[in-house]
Every structure is written in C-alpha cells, then in structure tokens.
Amino acid sequence: MPTESDTHYDPSLGNKFIFVTGGVMSGLGKGITAASTGRLLKNAGFDVTAVKIDPYLNVDAGTMNPYQHGEVYVLKDGGEVDLDLGNYERFLDIDMTSDHNVTTGKTYQHVIEQERAGDYLGKTVQIIPHITDDIKRRIREAAEGTDVCIVEVGGTVGDIEGMPYLEALRQFAHEEPEENVLFTHVTLVPYSKNGEQKTKPTQHSVKEVRSIGLQPDIIVGRCDDELEPSTKEKIALFCDIPTDAVFSNPDVDDVYHVPLVVEEEGLDQYVLEHFELADEALPVGERTNEWREVVTTEKDGDVTIALAGKYDLEDAYMSIHESLKHAGFELGVDVNVSWVDTEEMDDEHAARLREADGVVVPGGFGMRGTEGKIEAVRYARENDVPFLGLCLGFQMAVIEYARNVLGLEGAHSTEMEEGTPHPVIDILPEQYEVENMGGTMRLGEHTTVIEPETLAYDLYGDTSCTERHRHRYEVNPKYFDDFADEPLVFSGTAGNRMEILELENHPFFFGTQYHPEYTSRPGDPSPPFVGLLEVVLDKDNEVAVGDTQV
C-alpha cells in the first residue's frame, strides 16, 4: 500500500479492480494494454498487481507447445505460466506467484477435489455458483495487500470456454462498489481499402459483451495509427460510453513505449478519476519518470546477436529477446536478434551465425535441433565469439566440450540418446520415479553459490545468486573428474549440481543451468546478458569470425 506520506491514499477505499477483455480477434495486445495501465498507476504511487485468466483446460502452461502459446514463463515459486505474466513482471517490476494465473484446469480441479472431500455437503456442484465463486475467490486473494489489481481475461469475448469467467466478473461487479471496478475492452479498429478506420468490429464486440451483462467503461482501439476524433465519437455513440473513454493504442516500434502513448491519451487520469483516486495519487510533477528515461535511452549504434534455436517464433523466446533489449538499454545500443535455425544449419543459417557479434543458445526440450545447437557452441568456442548458453544451451556446451576437447566420442544427454556411451548430461535423481509431466521438473527460484575470482563473480558481484530454473536433466556427477583441471570450469554450484560454466582464455563463454532471462527488467537487466553485450562492444576484443565453416 502507498504510505500516507507518499500518496495520502486511504486504505479504507479498498482494492480497485480493472478487468480487461478483448474482442474481434486474439493477440491484439490486451496484456500490453493492461501492463501499461498498471505501469502508469504504479508511477502515480500505487501498489499494483495483476492476474491472468487463461480459459484453457490445462492446469498450467507447462506442457504447452511454444508454437501454439509462446514461451512458458516461470515464476519464482515454480509456476509455469503464460508469457503475459512475464510482461506484467517486467512492466510492473514485481515478482508474481502461480496464484496470479487462473486457468480452467486449476479451477475445476480444485472444485472437484472439494466435492470429492464432501465439502459441499451433498449439494449439486454447478458452474454457478461453485466455479464462479472459486474464480472470484482467486482474484480477491491475489489482490490482497495491493491497491489495484488488473485482471486480464484471455481469449476473446464469445469464446465458450471464457463464459464462466465473464459471468464471475459480472457477479464481481455486482458485489463491489461501482467506484471499485472498471471494465476495459480492447478491440481491433481496422482500415478499409479506402483508408477509413472501421468501427463495426468494435460495435459487434461490445454488443457481445453487453449481452453477457457487462458494460465497458473504457474502450481501447488497437489500430495502425491513433484513432481519429470522428472514429472515437462513433465508437462512443454506438457503444454507449463517453467519447473521452475511448483511447488509442496504435502500433509502436517498441512495446515499452505503449505506457508513454496511452499516458499522452490520458488513460491513467481517466482511470484514477473513475476510481476516485485522483486526489490520492502523487502529483504529476512528483511521479517517477524512471520508466520513460530507461525505455527512451538514446542509442549509439547496434549489435547483432544470433539466437540459435529450433523455434522460428519470437514469442517462443520472448524473455530472451526482452533481456537482450534490457541490456541494450543499459549500454545504450540497439540489439538485433538474428534467427539461426538449428534444424537447418544450411548456408543461409550458417552465414547468419558467422555474421553475428555474439551467440545465444536458448533452452528447450527434445532431440530436434540439438546437433545444430552443438555446432553453434563449437563455432563460438573455437572462434572466440561471445557466447551465452541457457539451460539446454548450457548442457549443449558441456556436451560439445566433452566430445571435441575431452575426446569422449558420442557424448550426449540421456534425454536425447538414452544409450549414449558417455551420458555427460543425465536425468535428475529425483526424476526417476516421476510419471506426470506437468509441474514435476526442478522449477522456480534456487540459490547458486558462486566461486570468487571468476567471470560469474564479476557479473553478479557476489558469491551467490538466486535465479529461476526449469529442467529435468543436469551435468552427470560421474563426469566431474573428467572436467577437473580443464579450462572449462564450473564456477557456480548448488550442492552437487553444476549451475554455471565458463571457459578460461575466451572473451566471453558463459552458460547457466538456470534461466536468467526470467528475472531481467528494463531498469534492472540480467547480469549475463549485460556481460555478453559488454564484451561484444569491447573494442579490445575483436570477434574473429574469419572463414570458419559451421
């Protein structure tokens, strides 16, 4: 809660809730709109949190294919969630838990468990009130201790699987004072062939919302450009809201600029007035300007980083892209990410690798693309190209070194080749008896002990770090002696587990079993990513790409 001296906020005003729905089509940017609203309210001095509702039947996102749903983002408590929660953590600079992600699977599982335990005393268990009550409970518990809770409902209005959630929100609004609840609806405003902004999709979408019993307080129009005054007036007339409650969310070069755009439109002030919080907020001149300063940092040049993975999809590696961008903010450079398909290491992709200033090999699962990742590691190691390996990328670096330096022919991970003669990467001991796939990996925050006088110590500035994990396999302890006295050293450990590797006499060769990308923020970039770019920018360490074949 803001303190009395900060914002004069009166805690008796209670929690405020912003419910964000979307219409017309998915992928419009509801999450960025919601996160941007929260960022502005945080700038005004309020404690803000968020909840993402995912109507799918999965209990969590852990078993979902990145091609369908983007990356699986991992929270500090080990929750495997939708990538939108990563945006919330980055925009709001907060750490969230799995309680901030509500799924149909999670909700139904809990209600059925209660029914099996006899908690409903013989009542017929139904969508209303039992499922809707559980949804409302989850939202209120996630909001506890904060001033404003922003709740994004995934999918689009009208989806069958989303109906119980919209009904729960209708009940929620009925139970709360009017000034404590605000509905934001995000819609598409396309152009006709003659260049006219068309409002009919928005009209139909709002009609669908209203048929469910919800009336938007704010409509945010996603369009290539700002909404024209006549477009706003037409939306307001047909959707029964004031014209000044219609806001533009045009395309921008960087999603981190969206808070600046909607701030100029006056979105934050409208929300504050609706919540009767305008007098409680910090005066405009006293609000933090750090976000604007960070995301509008003047850039001096650019660098190219090769991302060597198997998914030709930015959303699959969203946090890595953002972490590179954060490091670029810190160092004042633009970072161009060049996709290298490790399944197709043909001339085109090999050329992209050679032309890059640095190489990142990301995490992942399964055999597909692993040999290409190993070749990317070898290229970076042999040619003094700055390299960062993350989770599976860390494991691929161990395998590459075992094969090509230690001479352990056929070395591999038992995940990819169960009968490998040299299983330098093997399954975690506690995973032997695991049968279910979902939520059973080594997940969430764990502490790594860092050796002094190492690159890891220089990057973190401490003898330990706490980062998030998501893996089933690790460096096999049976091969520790093979790596002893080698230039490749394990500079970070967690008990008998190898967490960080680095290569001596190399400009930057660094791998982590954990995922440092999950804790990177625009104003607080991840140390390994900053270290990678610092070496790339260091004029004293020219990258020797030469004519090496990949």
Coordinates of C-alpha atoms in Angstrom, one line a residue:
M1 CA 0.0 0.0 0.0
P2 CA 1.2 3.6 -0.6
T3 CA 2.1 5.2 2.7
E4 CA 0.3 8.3 4.0
S5 CA 3.3 10.4 3.2
D6 CA 3.5 9.1 -0.4
T7 CA 0.1 9.5 -1.9
H8 CA -2.3 10.2 1.0
Y9 CA -4.0 7.0 0.0
D10 CA -6.8 6.0 2.3
P11 CA -6.7 2.2 2.7
S12 CA -10.4 2.2 3.6
L13 CA -11.1 2.9 -0.1
G14 CA -10.4 -0.8 -0.6
N15 CA -9.0 -2.7 -3.6
K16 CA -9.6 -1.4 -7.0
F17 CA -10.1 -3.9 -9.9
I18 CA -9.6 -3.4 -13.6
F19 CA -11.0 -6.2 -15.8
V20 CA -9.5 -6.3 -19.3
T21 CA -11.4 -8.2 -22.0
G22 CA -10.8 -8.4 -25.7
G23 CA -12.9 -8.8 -28.8
V24 CA -12.7 -9.4 -32.6
M25 CA -9.5 -11.5 -32.5
S26 CA -6.9 -12.8 -30.1
G27 CA -3.3 -11.4 -30.0
L28 CA -4.5 -7.8 -30.0
G29 CA -2.3 -6.8 -27.1
K30 CA -4.7 -7.0 -24.1
G31 CA -1.7 -7.9 -22.0
I32 CA 0.4 -5.0 -23.0
T33 CA -2.6 -2.6 -22.6
A34 CA -3.2 -4.0 -19.1
A35 CA 0.5 -3.9 -18.2
S36 CA 0.8 -0.3 -19.5
T37 CA -2.2 0.8 -17.4
G38 CA -0.6 -0.8 -14.4
R39 CA 2.8 0.9 -15.1
L40 CA 1.1 4.3 -15.1
L41 CA -0.7 3.6 -11.9
K42 CA 2.5 2.5 -10.3
N43 CA 4.2 5.7 -11.4
A44 CA 1.4 7.5 -9.7
G45 CA 2.4 5.8 -6.4
F46 CA 0.0 2.9 -6.1
D47 CA 0.8 -0.8 -5.4
V48 CA -0.3 -2.7 -8.5
T49 CA -0.6 -6.4 -9.2
A50 CA -2.1 -8.4 -12.0
V51 CA -4.0 -11.7 -12.6
K52 CA -4.0 -13.5 -16.0
I53 CA -7.1 -15.7 -16.6
D54 CA -6.4 -18.5 -19.2
P55 CA -9.6 -20.3 -20.0
Y56 CA -7.9 -23.4 -21.3
L57 CA -8.3 -26.8 -19.6
N58 CA -4.6 -27.2 -18.9
V59 CA -3.8 -26.8 -15.2
D60 CA -0.8 -24.6 -16.2
A61 CA 1.2 -23.8 -19.3
G62 CA 4.0 -26.2 -18.6
T63 CA 3.1 -28.9 -21.1
M64 CA 2.1 -26.5 -23.9
N65 CA 3.9 -26.2 -27.2
P66 CA 5.6 -22.8 -27.7
Y67 CA 4.4 -22.8 -31.3
Q68 CA 0.8 -22.6 -30.1
H69 CA 1.2 -20.5 -27.0
G70 CA 4.6 -18.8 -27.0
E71 CA 7.2 -19.4 -24.2
V72 CA 6.4 -21.0 -20.9
Y73 CA 7.3 -18.3 -18.4
V74 CA 8.4 -19.5 -14.9
L75 CA 7.6 -17.6 -11.7
K76 CA 9.7 -17.6 -8.6
D77 CA 7.5 -20.2 -6.9
G78 CA 7.9 -22.5 -9.9
G79 CA 4.6 -21.7 -11.5
E80 CA 4.7 -22.4 -15.3
V81 CA 2.5 -19.7 -16.8
D82 CA 1.5 -17.7 -19.8
L83 CA 4.1 -15.3 -21.3
D84 CA 1.8 -12.4 -20.4
L85 CA 2.8 -12.8 -16.8
G86 CA 6.3 -12.1 -17.9
N87 CA 5.1 -8.8 -19.3
Y88 CA 3.4 -8.0 -16.0
E89 CA 6.6 -8.7 -14.1
R90 CA 8.7 -6.6 -16.4
F91 CA 6.3 -3.7 -16.7
L92 CA 5.3 -3.6 -13.0
D93 CA 8.8 -4.7 -11.7
I94 CA 7.2 -7.2 -9.3
D95 CA 7.6 -10.9 -8.6
M96 CA 4.4 -12.8 -9.0
T97 CA 3.3 -16.3 -8.0
S98 CA 1.2 -19.1 -9.5
D99 CA -1.8 -17.6 -7.6
H100 CA -1.7 -14.8 -10.2
N101 CA -2.6 -17.2 -13.0
V102 CA -6.1 -18.7 -13.1
T103 CA -6.8 -21.5 -15.5
T104 CA -9.9 -23.6 -16.1
G105 CA -8.0 -26.7 -15.3
K106 CA -6.8 -25.3 -12.0
T107 CA -10.3 -24.0 -11.0
Y108 CA -12.2 -27.2 -11.9
Q109 CA -9.5 -29.4 -10.3
H110 CA -9.9 -27.5 -7.0
V111 CA -13.7 -27.6 -7.1
I112 CA -13.8 -31.3 -7.9
E113 CA -11.4 -32.1 -5.1
Q114 CA -13.7 -30.2 -2.7
E115 CA -16.7 -32.2 -4.0
R116 CA -14.8 -35.5 -3.5
A117 CA -13.9 -34.5 0.0
G118 CA -17.6 -33.8 0.8
D119 CA -17.1 -30.1 1.4
Y120 CA -20.3 -29.1 -0.4
L121 CA -22.5 -31.1 2.0
G122 CA -24.4 -33.0 -0.7
K123 CA -25.2 -30.0 -2.9
T124 CA -25.3 -30.3 -6.6
V125 CA -22.0 -28.8 -7.8
Q126 CA -22.5 -26.4 -10.7
I127 CA -20.8 -23.7 -12.8
I128 CA -22.9 -21.2 -10.9
P129 CA -22.2 -20.7 -8.0
H130 CA -19.3 -23.1 -7.3
I131 CA -17.0 -22.4 -10.3
T132 CA -17.7 -18.7 -10.4
D133 CA -17.3 -18.4 -6.6
D134 CA -13.9 -20.1 -6.9
I135 CA -12.9 -17.7 -9.7
K136 CA -13.8 -14.7 -7.6
R137 CA -12.0 -16.1 -4.5
R138 CA -8.8 -16.5 -6.6
I139 CA -9.0 -12.9 -7.8
R140 CA -9.6 -11.4 -4.4
E141 CA -6.8 -13.5 -2.8
A142 CA -4.3 -12.4 -5.5
A143 CA -5.3 -8.8 -5.0
E144 CA -4.8 -8.8 -1.2
G145 CA -2.3 -6.3 0.1
T146 CA -2.3 -4.1 -3.1
D147 CA -4.2 -1.1 -4.2
V148 CA -5.1 -2.0 -7.7
C149 CA -5.4 -5.5 -9.3
I150 CA -5.6 -5.7 -13.1
V151 CA -7.3 -8.9 -14.3
E152 CA -6.8 -9.9 -18.0
V153 CA -9.2 -12.4 -19.4
G154 CA -7.5 -14.4 -22.1
G155 CA -9.1 -15.2 -25.4
T156 CA -12.0 -13.2 -26.9
V157 CA -15.5 -12.4 -25.7
G158 CA -17.9 -15.0 -27.0
D159 CA -15.5 -18.0 -26.6
I160 CA -17.4 -20.8 -25.0
E161 CA -14.5 -21.6 -22.5
G162 CA -14.5 -18.0 -21.3
M163 CA -18.1 -17.7 -20.4
P164 CA -17.8 -18.8 -16.7
Y165 CA -15.1 -16.1 -16.2
L166 CA -17.2 -13.3 -17.7
E167 CA -20.2 -14.4 -15.5
A168 CA -17.9 -14.4 -12.5
L169 CA -16.8 -10.8 -13.4
R170 CA -20.5 -9.8 -13.8
Q171 CA -21.1 -11.1 -10.3
F172 CA -17.9 -9.4 -9.0
A173 CA -19.1 -6.0 -10.3
H174 CA -22.5 -6.6 -8.6
E175 CA -20.8 -7.3 -5.3
E176 CA -18.3 -4.4 -5.3
P177 CA -19.0 -0.6 -5.1
E178 CA -19.2 0.9 -8.5
E179 CA -16.1 3.0 -8.0
N180 CA -14.0 0.0 -7.2
V181 CA -14.5 -1.8 -10.5
L182 CA -13.6 -0.7 -14.1
F183 CA -14.0 -2.7 -17.3
T184 CA -11.6 -2.1 -20.2
H185 CA -12.4 -3.7 -23.6
V186 CA -9.7 -3.9 -26.2
T187 CA -10.8 -4.2 -29.8
L188 CA -9.5 -4.1 -33.3
V189 CA -10.1 -1.0 -35.5
P190 CA -9.0 -2.0 -39.0
Y191 CA -8.8 0.1 -42.1
S192 CA -11.0 -0.2 -45.2
K193 CA -9.4 -0.3 -48.6
N194 CA -10.0 3.5 -48.9
G195 CA -8.2 4.2 -45.7
E196 CA -11.2 4.6 -43.4
Q197 CA -11.0 3.4 -39.8
K198 CA -13.8 0.9 -39.4
T199 CA -15.7 0.7 -36.1
K200 CA -18.2 -2.1 -37.0
P201 CA -16.0 -4.9 -35.4
T202 CA -15.8 -2.9 -32.2
Q203 CA -19.6 -2.3 -32.2
H204 CA -20.3 -6.1 -32.6
S205 CA -17.7 -7.0 -30.0
V206 CA -19.2 -4.6 -27.4
K207 CA -22.7 -5.8 -28.3
E208 CA -21.5 -9.3 -27.4
V209 CA -20.0 -8.0 -24.1
R210 CA -23.2 -6.3 -23.2
S211 CA -25.3 -9.4 -23.9
I212 CA -23.4 -11.1 -21.2
G213 CA -24.2 -8.4 -18.7
L214 CA -21.0 -6.3 -18.8
Q215 CA -20.7 -2.7 -19.9
P216 CA -17.2 -1.5 -20.8
D217 CA -16.2 1.7 -19.0
I218 CA -13.2 2.2 -21.4
I219 CA -12.6 1.0 -24.9
V220 CA -9.1 0.8 -26.3
G221 CA -8.8 0.7 -30.0
R222 CA -5.9 -1.2 -31.5
C223 CA -5.0 0.3 -34.8
D224 CA -2.0 1.0 -37.0
D225 CA -2.4 4.7 -36.1
E226 CA -4.1 6.8 -33.5
L227 CA -7.9 6.8 -33.6
E228 CA -9.3 9.8 -35.4
P229 CA -11.7 12.1 -33.4
S230 CA -14.6 11.0 -35.7
T231 CA -13.7 7.3 -35.0
K232 CA -13.7 7.9 -31.3
E233 CA -17.1 9.7 -31.4
K234 CA -18.6 6.9 -33.4
I235 CA -17.4 4.2 -31.1
A236 CA -18.7 6.2 -28.1
L237 CA -22.1 6.7 -29.7
F238 CA -22.7 3.1 -30.6
C239 CA -21.1 1.6 -27.5
D240 CA -22.7 4.0 -25.0
I241 CA -19.7 5.4 -23.3
P242 CA -18.3 9.0 -23.1
T243 CA -16.0 10.0 -26.0
D244 CA -13.2 10.7 -23.6
A245 CA -13.4 7.0 -22.5
V246 CA -12.3 5.8 -26.0
F247 CA -8.5 5.5 -26.2
S248 CA -6.0 4.8 -29.0
N249 CA -3.3 2.1 -28.8
P250 CA -1.5 2.4 -32.1
D251 CA 1.4 0.3 -33.3
V252 CA 4.7 1.4 -31.8
D253 CA 8.3 0.5 -32.5
D254 CA 8.8 -0.9 -29.0
V255 CA 6.1 -2.3 -26.6
Y256 CA 7.8 -0.4 -23.8
H257 CA 6.6 2.8 -25.4
V258 CA 2.9 1.9 -25.0
P259 CA 2.7 3.3 -21.5
L260 CA 4.0 6.6 -22.9
V261 CA 1.4 6.6 -25.7
V262 CA -1.6 5.8 -23.5
E263 CA -0.4 8.3 -20.9
E264 CA -0.5 11.0 -23.6
E265 CA -4.0 10.0 -24.3
G266 CA -4.9 10.5 -20.6
L267 CA -5.8 6.9 -19.9
D268 CA -4.2 6.9 -16.4
Q269 CA -6.1 10.1 -15.4
Y270 CA -9.4 8.7 -16.6
V271 CA -8.9 5.5 -14.5
L272 CA -7.9 7.5 -11.4
E273 CA -11.0 9.6 -11.7
H274 CA -13.2 6.6 -12.1
F275 CA -11.7 5.0 -9.0
E276 CA -12.0 8.3 -7.1
L277 CA -8.2 8.2 -6.6
A278 CA -7.1 11.3 -8.4
D279 CA -6.6 13.2 -5.2
E280 CA -4.8 10.2 -3.6
A281 CA -2.2 9.9 -6.4
L282 CA 1.2 11.6 -6.5
P283 CA 1.0 15.0 -8.2
V284 CA 2.0 14.7 -11.9
G285 CA 5.3 16.5 -11.3
E286 CA 6.3 14.1 -8.5
R287 CA 5.6 10.9 -10.3
T288 CA 8.5 8.7 -11.1
N289 CA 10.0 9.2 -14.6
E290 CA 12.4 6.3 -14.5
W291 CA 10.4 4.2 -17.0
R292 CA 10.5 6.9 -19.6
E293 CA 14.2 7.6 -19.1
V294 CA 15.0 3.9 -19.4
V295 CA 13.0 3.0 -22.5
T296 CA 13.8 6.1 -24.4
T297 CA 17.6 5.9 -23.8
E298 CA 19.5 7.3 -26.8
K299 CA 21.2 4.5 -28.7
D300 CA 24.7 4.7 -30.1
G301 CA 25.0 2.0 -32.7
D302 CA 23.7 -1.6 -32.7
V303 CA 24.9 -5.1 -32.3
T304 CA 23.6 -8.4 -33.8
I305 CA 23.1 -11.5 -31.6
A306 CA 22.5 -14.9 -33.2
L307 CA 19.7 -16.8 -31.4
A308 CA 20.4 -20.5 -32.3
G309 CA 17.2 -22.4 -31.5
K310 CA 14.6 -24.6 -33.1
Y311 CA 11.5 -22.3 -32.9
D312 CA 11.2 -19.7 -35.7
L313 CA 8.9 -17.7 -33.5
E314 CA 9.8 -14.6 -31.3
D315 CA 7.2 -15.4 -28.8
A316 CA 8.9 -18.8 -28.1
Y317 CA 11.9 -16.9 -26.8
M318 CA 10.2 -13.7 -25.6
S319 CA 12.1 -13.3 -22.4
I320 CA 15.5 -13.7 -24.1
H321 CA 14.5 -11.1 -26.7
E322 CA 13.5 -8.8 -23.9
S323 CA 16.6 -9.5 -21.8
L324 CA 18.8 -8.6 -24.7
K325 CA 16.8 -5.4 -25.1
H326 CA 17.2 -4.6 -21.4
A327 CA 20.9 -5.0 -21.7
G328 CA 20.8 -2.7 -24.7
F329 CA 19.0 -0.1 -22.6
E330 CA 21.8 -0.3 -20.0
L331 CA 24.6 0.0 -22.6
G332 CA 22.9 2.4 -25.0
V333 CA 22.7 0.1 -28.1
D334 CA 20.1 -1.5 -30.2
V335 CA 20.2 -5.2 -30.3
N336 CA 19.2 -7.0 -33.5
V337 CA 18.4 -10.7 -33.0
S338 CA 19.2 -12.9 -35.9
W339 CA 17.3 -16.2 -36.1
V340 CA 19.5 -19.3 -36.7
D341 CA 17.5 -22.5 -37.3
T342 CA 19.5 -25.3 -35.6
E343 CA 17.5 -27.9 -37.6
E344 CA 18.6 -26.3 -40.9
M345 CA 22.2 -25.3 -40.5
D346 CA 22.5 -24.7 -44.2
D347 CA 24.5 -22.0 -45.9
E348 CA 22.0 -19.3 -45.0
H349 CA 21.8 -20.0 -41.3
A350 CA 25.5 -20.8 -41.0
A351 CA 26.1 -17.4 -42.6
R352 CA 23.8 -15.7 -40.0
L353 CA 25.9 -17.3 -37.3
R354 CA 29.2 -16.1 -38.8
E355 CA 27.9 -12.5 -39.3
A356 CA 26.6 -12.1 -35.7
D357 CA 28.6 -10.4 -33.0
G358 CA 27.6 -12.9 -30.3
V359 CA 25.7 -16.2 -30.0
V360 CA 22.9 -17.2 -27.6
V361 CA 21.8 -20.9 -27.4
P362 CA 18.5 -21.0 -25.5
G363 CA 16.7 -23.6 -23.5
G364 CA 14.4 -26.3 -24.9
F365 CA 13.4 -29.9 -24.8
G366 CA 13.7 -32.9 -27.1
M367 CA 16.1 -34.0 -29.8
R368 CA 15.1 -31.7 -32.6
G369 CA 17.8 -29.2 -33.4
T370 CA 20.3 -30.3 -30.8
E371 CA 23.1 -31.2 -33.2
G372 CA 22.8 -27.7 -34.7
K373 CA 23.0 -26.2 -31.2
I374 CA 26.1 -28.1 -30.5
E375 CA 27.7 -26.9 -33.7
A376 CA 26.8 -23.3 -32.8
V377 CA 28.5 -23.8 -29.4
R378 CA 31.6 -25.2 -31.1
Y379 CA 31.7 -22.3 -33.6
A380 CA 31.6 -19.8 -30.7
R381 CA 34.2 -21.6 -28.6
E382 CA 36.7 -22.1 -31.4
N383 CA 36.4 -18.6 -32.9
D384 CA 36.3 -16.5 -29.7
V385 CA 32.8 -15.4 -30.4
P386 CA 31.0 -14.2 -27.2
F387 CA 28.6 -17.0 -26.2
L388 CA 25.8 -17.4 -23.7
G389 CA 24.1 -20.8 -23.2
L390 CA 20.9 -21.0 -21.2
C391 CA 19.6 -24.2 -19.6
L392 CA 19.7 -26.6 -22.6
G393 CA 22.3 -24.3 -24.1
F394 CA 24.4 -24.8 -21.0
Q395 CA 24.0 -28.6 -21.4
M396 CA 24.9 -28.4 -25.1
A397 CA 28.1 -26.6 -24.2
V398 CA 29.0 -29.4 -21.8
I399 CA 28.3 -32.0 -24.5
E400 CA 30.3 -30.1 -27.2
Y401 CA 33.3 -29.8 -24.9
A402 CA 33.2 -33.4 -23.9
R403 CA 33.1 -34.5 -27.5
N404 CA 35.6 -32.2 -29.1
V405 CA 38.0 -31.3 -26.3
L406 CA 37.9 -34.2 -23.8
G407 CA 37.6 -36.8 -26.7
L408 CA 34.5 -38.5 -25.2
E409 CA 33.2 -39.8 -28.5
G410 CA 29.4 -40.0 -28.7
A411 CA 28.9 -37.9 -25.5
H412 CA 25.3 -36.7 -25.2
S413 CA 22.4 -36.3 -22.9
T414 CA 20.2 -39.2 -22.0
E415 CA 17.2 -37.0 -22.8
M416 CA 18.2 -37.2 -26.5
E417 CA 20.1 -40.5 -26.6
E418 CA 19.3 -42.9 -23.8
G419 CA 22.1 -45.3 -24.9
T420 CA 24.9 -42.8 -25.2
P421 CA 28.3 -44.2 -24.3
H422 CA 29.1 -41.0 -22.3
P423 CA 26.0 -39.6 -20.6
V424 CA 27.6 -36.3 -19.5
I425 CA 24.1 -35.0 -19.1
D426 CA 21.7 -37.2 -17.2
I427 CA 18.2 -37.0 -15.6
L428 CA 18.0 -35.5 -12.1
P429 CA 17.9 -38.3 -9.4
E430 CA 14.6 -37.2 -8.1
Q431 CA 13.0 -37.5 -11.6
Y432 CA 13.5 -41.3 -11.8
E433 CA 10.1 -42.1 -10.4
V434 CA 8.2 -39.2 -11.9
E435 CA 5.3 -40.2 -14.1
N436 CA 3.3 -37.0 -14.7
M437 CA 4.9 -34.4 -17.0
G438 CA 3.2 -31.3 -15.7
G439 CA 4.7 -29.3 -12.8
T440 CA 7.3 -32.0 -12.0
M441 CA 10.6 -30.5 -13.1
R442 CA 13.1 -28.6 -11.0
L443 CA 11.2 -25.3 -11.0
G444 CA 11.4 -21.8 -9.6
E445 CA 14.0 -20.0 -7.6
H446 CA 17.1 -21.7 -6.3
T447 CA 20.3 -20.3 -5.0
T448 CA 23.6 -20.8 -6.8
V449 CA 26.9 -20.5 -4.9
I450 CA 29.5 -18.6 -7.0
E451 CA 33.2 -19.1 -6.8
P452 CA 35.3 -15.9 -6.2
E453 CA 37.7 -14.6 -8.8
T454 CA 35.5 -16.0 -11.7
L455 CA 33.6 -14.4 -14.5
A456 CA 30.4 -15.3 -12.7
Y457 CA 31.6 -13.4 -9.6
D458 CA 32.4 -10.4 -11.8
L459 CA 29.0 -10.4 -13.4
Y460 CA 26.9 -10.8 -10.2
G461 CA 29.3 -9.1 -7.9
D462 CA 28.5 -11.6 -5.2
T463 CA 29.3 -15.1 -4.0
S464 CA 25.7 -16.2 -4.7
C465 CA 22.7 -15.5 -7.0
T466 CA 19.1 -16.6 -6.9
E467 CA 17.6 -17.4 -10.3
R468 CA 14.7 -19.4 -11.7
H469 CA 15.0 -23.0 -13.1
R470 CA 13.1 -25.3 -15.4
H471 CA 14.8 -28.5 -16.2
R472 CA 14.9 -32.3 -15.6
Y473 CA 18.5 -33.0 -16.6
E474 CA 21.8 -31.9 -15.2
V475 CA 25.6 -32.5 -15.5
N476 CA 26.2 -36.1 -14.6
P477 CA 28.3 -36.2 -11.4
K478 CA 30.2 -39.3 -12.7
Y479 CA 32.0 -37.0 -15.2
F480 CA 33.1 -34.3 -12.7
D481 CA 36.6 -35.7 -12.6
D482 CA 36.8 -35.5 -16.4
F483 CA 36.3 -31.8 -16.3
A484 CA 38.7 -31.2 -13.4
D485 CA 41.7 -29.1 -14.2
E486 CA 40.2 -28.1 -17.6
P487 CA 39.9 -24.6 -19.0
L488 CA 36.1 -25.2 -18.9
V489 CA 35.2 -24.6 -15.2
F490 CA 32.0 -24.8 -13.3
S491 CA 32.0 -21.6 -11.4
G492 CA 28.5 -21.9 -9.9
T493 CA 27.1 -24.8 -8.0
A494 CA 24.1 -25.8 -5.9
G495 CA 25.3 -28.6 -3.7
N496 CA 26.3 -31.4 -6.1
R497 CA 24.7 -29.6 -9.1
M498 CA 26.6 -27.6 -11.7
E499 CA 24.8 -24.3 -12.3
I500 CA 27.3 -22.1 -14.2
L501 CA 30.1 -22.8 -16.6
E502 CA 32.7 -20.6 -18.1
L503 CA 35.8 -21.0 -20.4
E504 CA 39.1 -19.5 -19.4
N505 CA 41.1 -17.6 -22.1
H506 CA 37.9 -16.8 -24.1
P507 CA 36.4 -13.3 -24.4
F508 CA 33.1 -14.5 -23.1
F509 CA 31.9 -18.1 -22.9
F510 CA 29.2 -18.4 -20.2
G511 CA 26.5 -20.9 -19.6
T512 CA 23.8 -21.2 -16.9
Q513 CA 21.6 -24.2 -16.0
Y514 CA 19.0 -21.7 -14.8
H515 CA 17.1 -19.1 -16.8
P516 CA 18.4 -15.6 -16.0
E517 CA 16.1 -14.1 -18.7
Y518 CA 13.1 -14.6 -16.3
T519 CA 14.4 -12.0 -13.8
S520 CA 15.5 -9.3 -16.2
R521 CA 13.8 -6.0 -16.1
P522 CA 14.0 -2.8 -18.3
G523 CA 15.7 -0.9 -15.4
D524 CA 17.5 -3.9 -13.9
P525 CA 18.9 -6.1 -16.7
S526 CA 20.2 -9.6 -16.2
P527 CA 24.0 -9.7 -15.5
P528 CA 24.8 -12.5 -18.0
F529 CA 23.1 -10.6 -20.8
V530 CA 24.8 -7.3 -19.9
G531 CA 28.2 -9.2 -19.7
L532 CA 27.6 -10.7 -23.2
L533 CA 26.9 -7.2 -24.7
E534 CA 29.8 -5.6 -22.9
V535 CA 32.3 -7.9 -24.5
V536 CA 30.6 -7.6 -27.9
L537 CA 31.1 -3.8 -27.5
D538 CA 34.6 -4.0 -26.2
K539 CA 36.9 -2.7 -29.0
D540 CA 39.8 -4.6 -27.4
N541 CA 38.1 -7.9 -28.1
E542 CA 37.5 -8.1 -31.8
V543 CA 35.4 -11.1 -32.8
A544 CA 37.4 -13.4 -35.0
V545 CA 34.8 -14.8 -37.4
G546 CA 37.2 -15.5 -40.3
D547 CA 36.2 -18.0 -42.8
T548 CA 35.5 -20.8 -40.4
Q549 CA 32.9 -23.3 -41.7
V550 CA 29.9 -24.1 -39.5

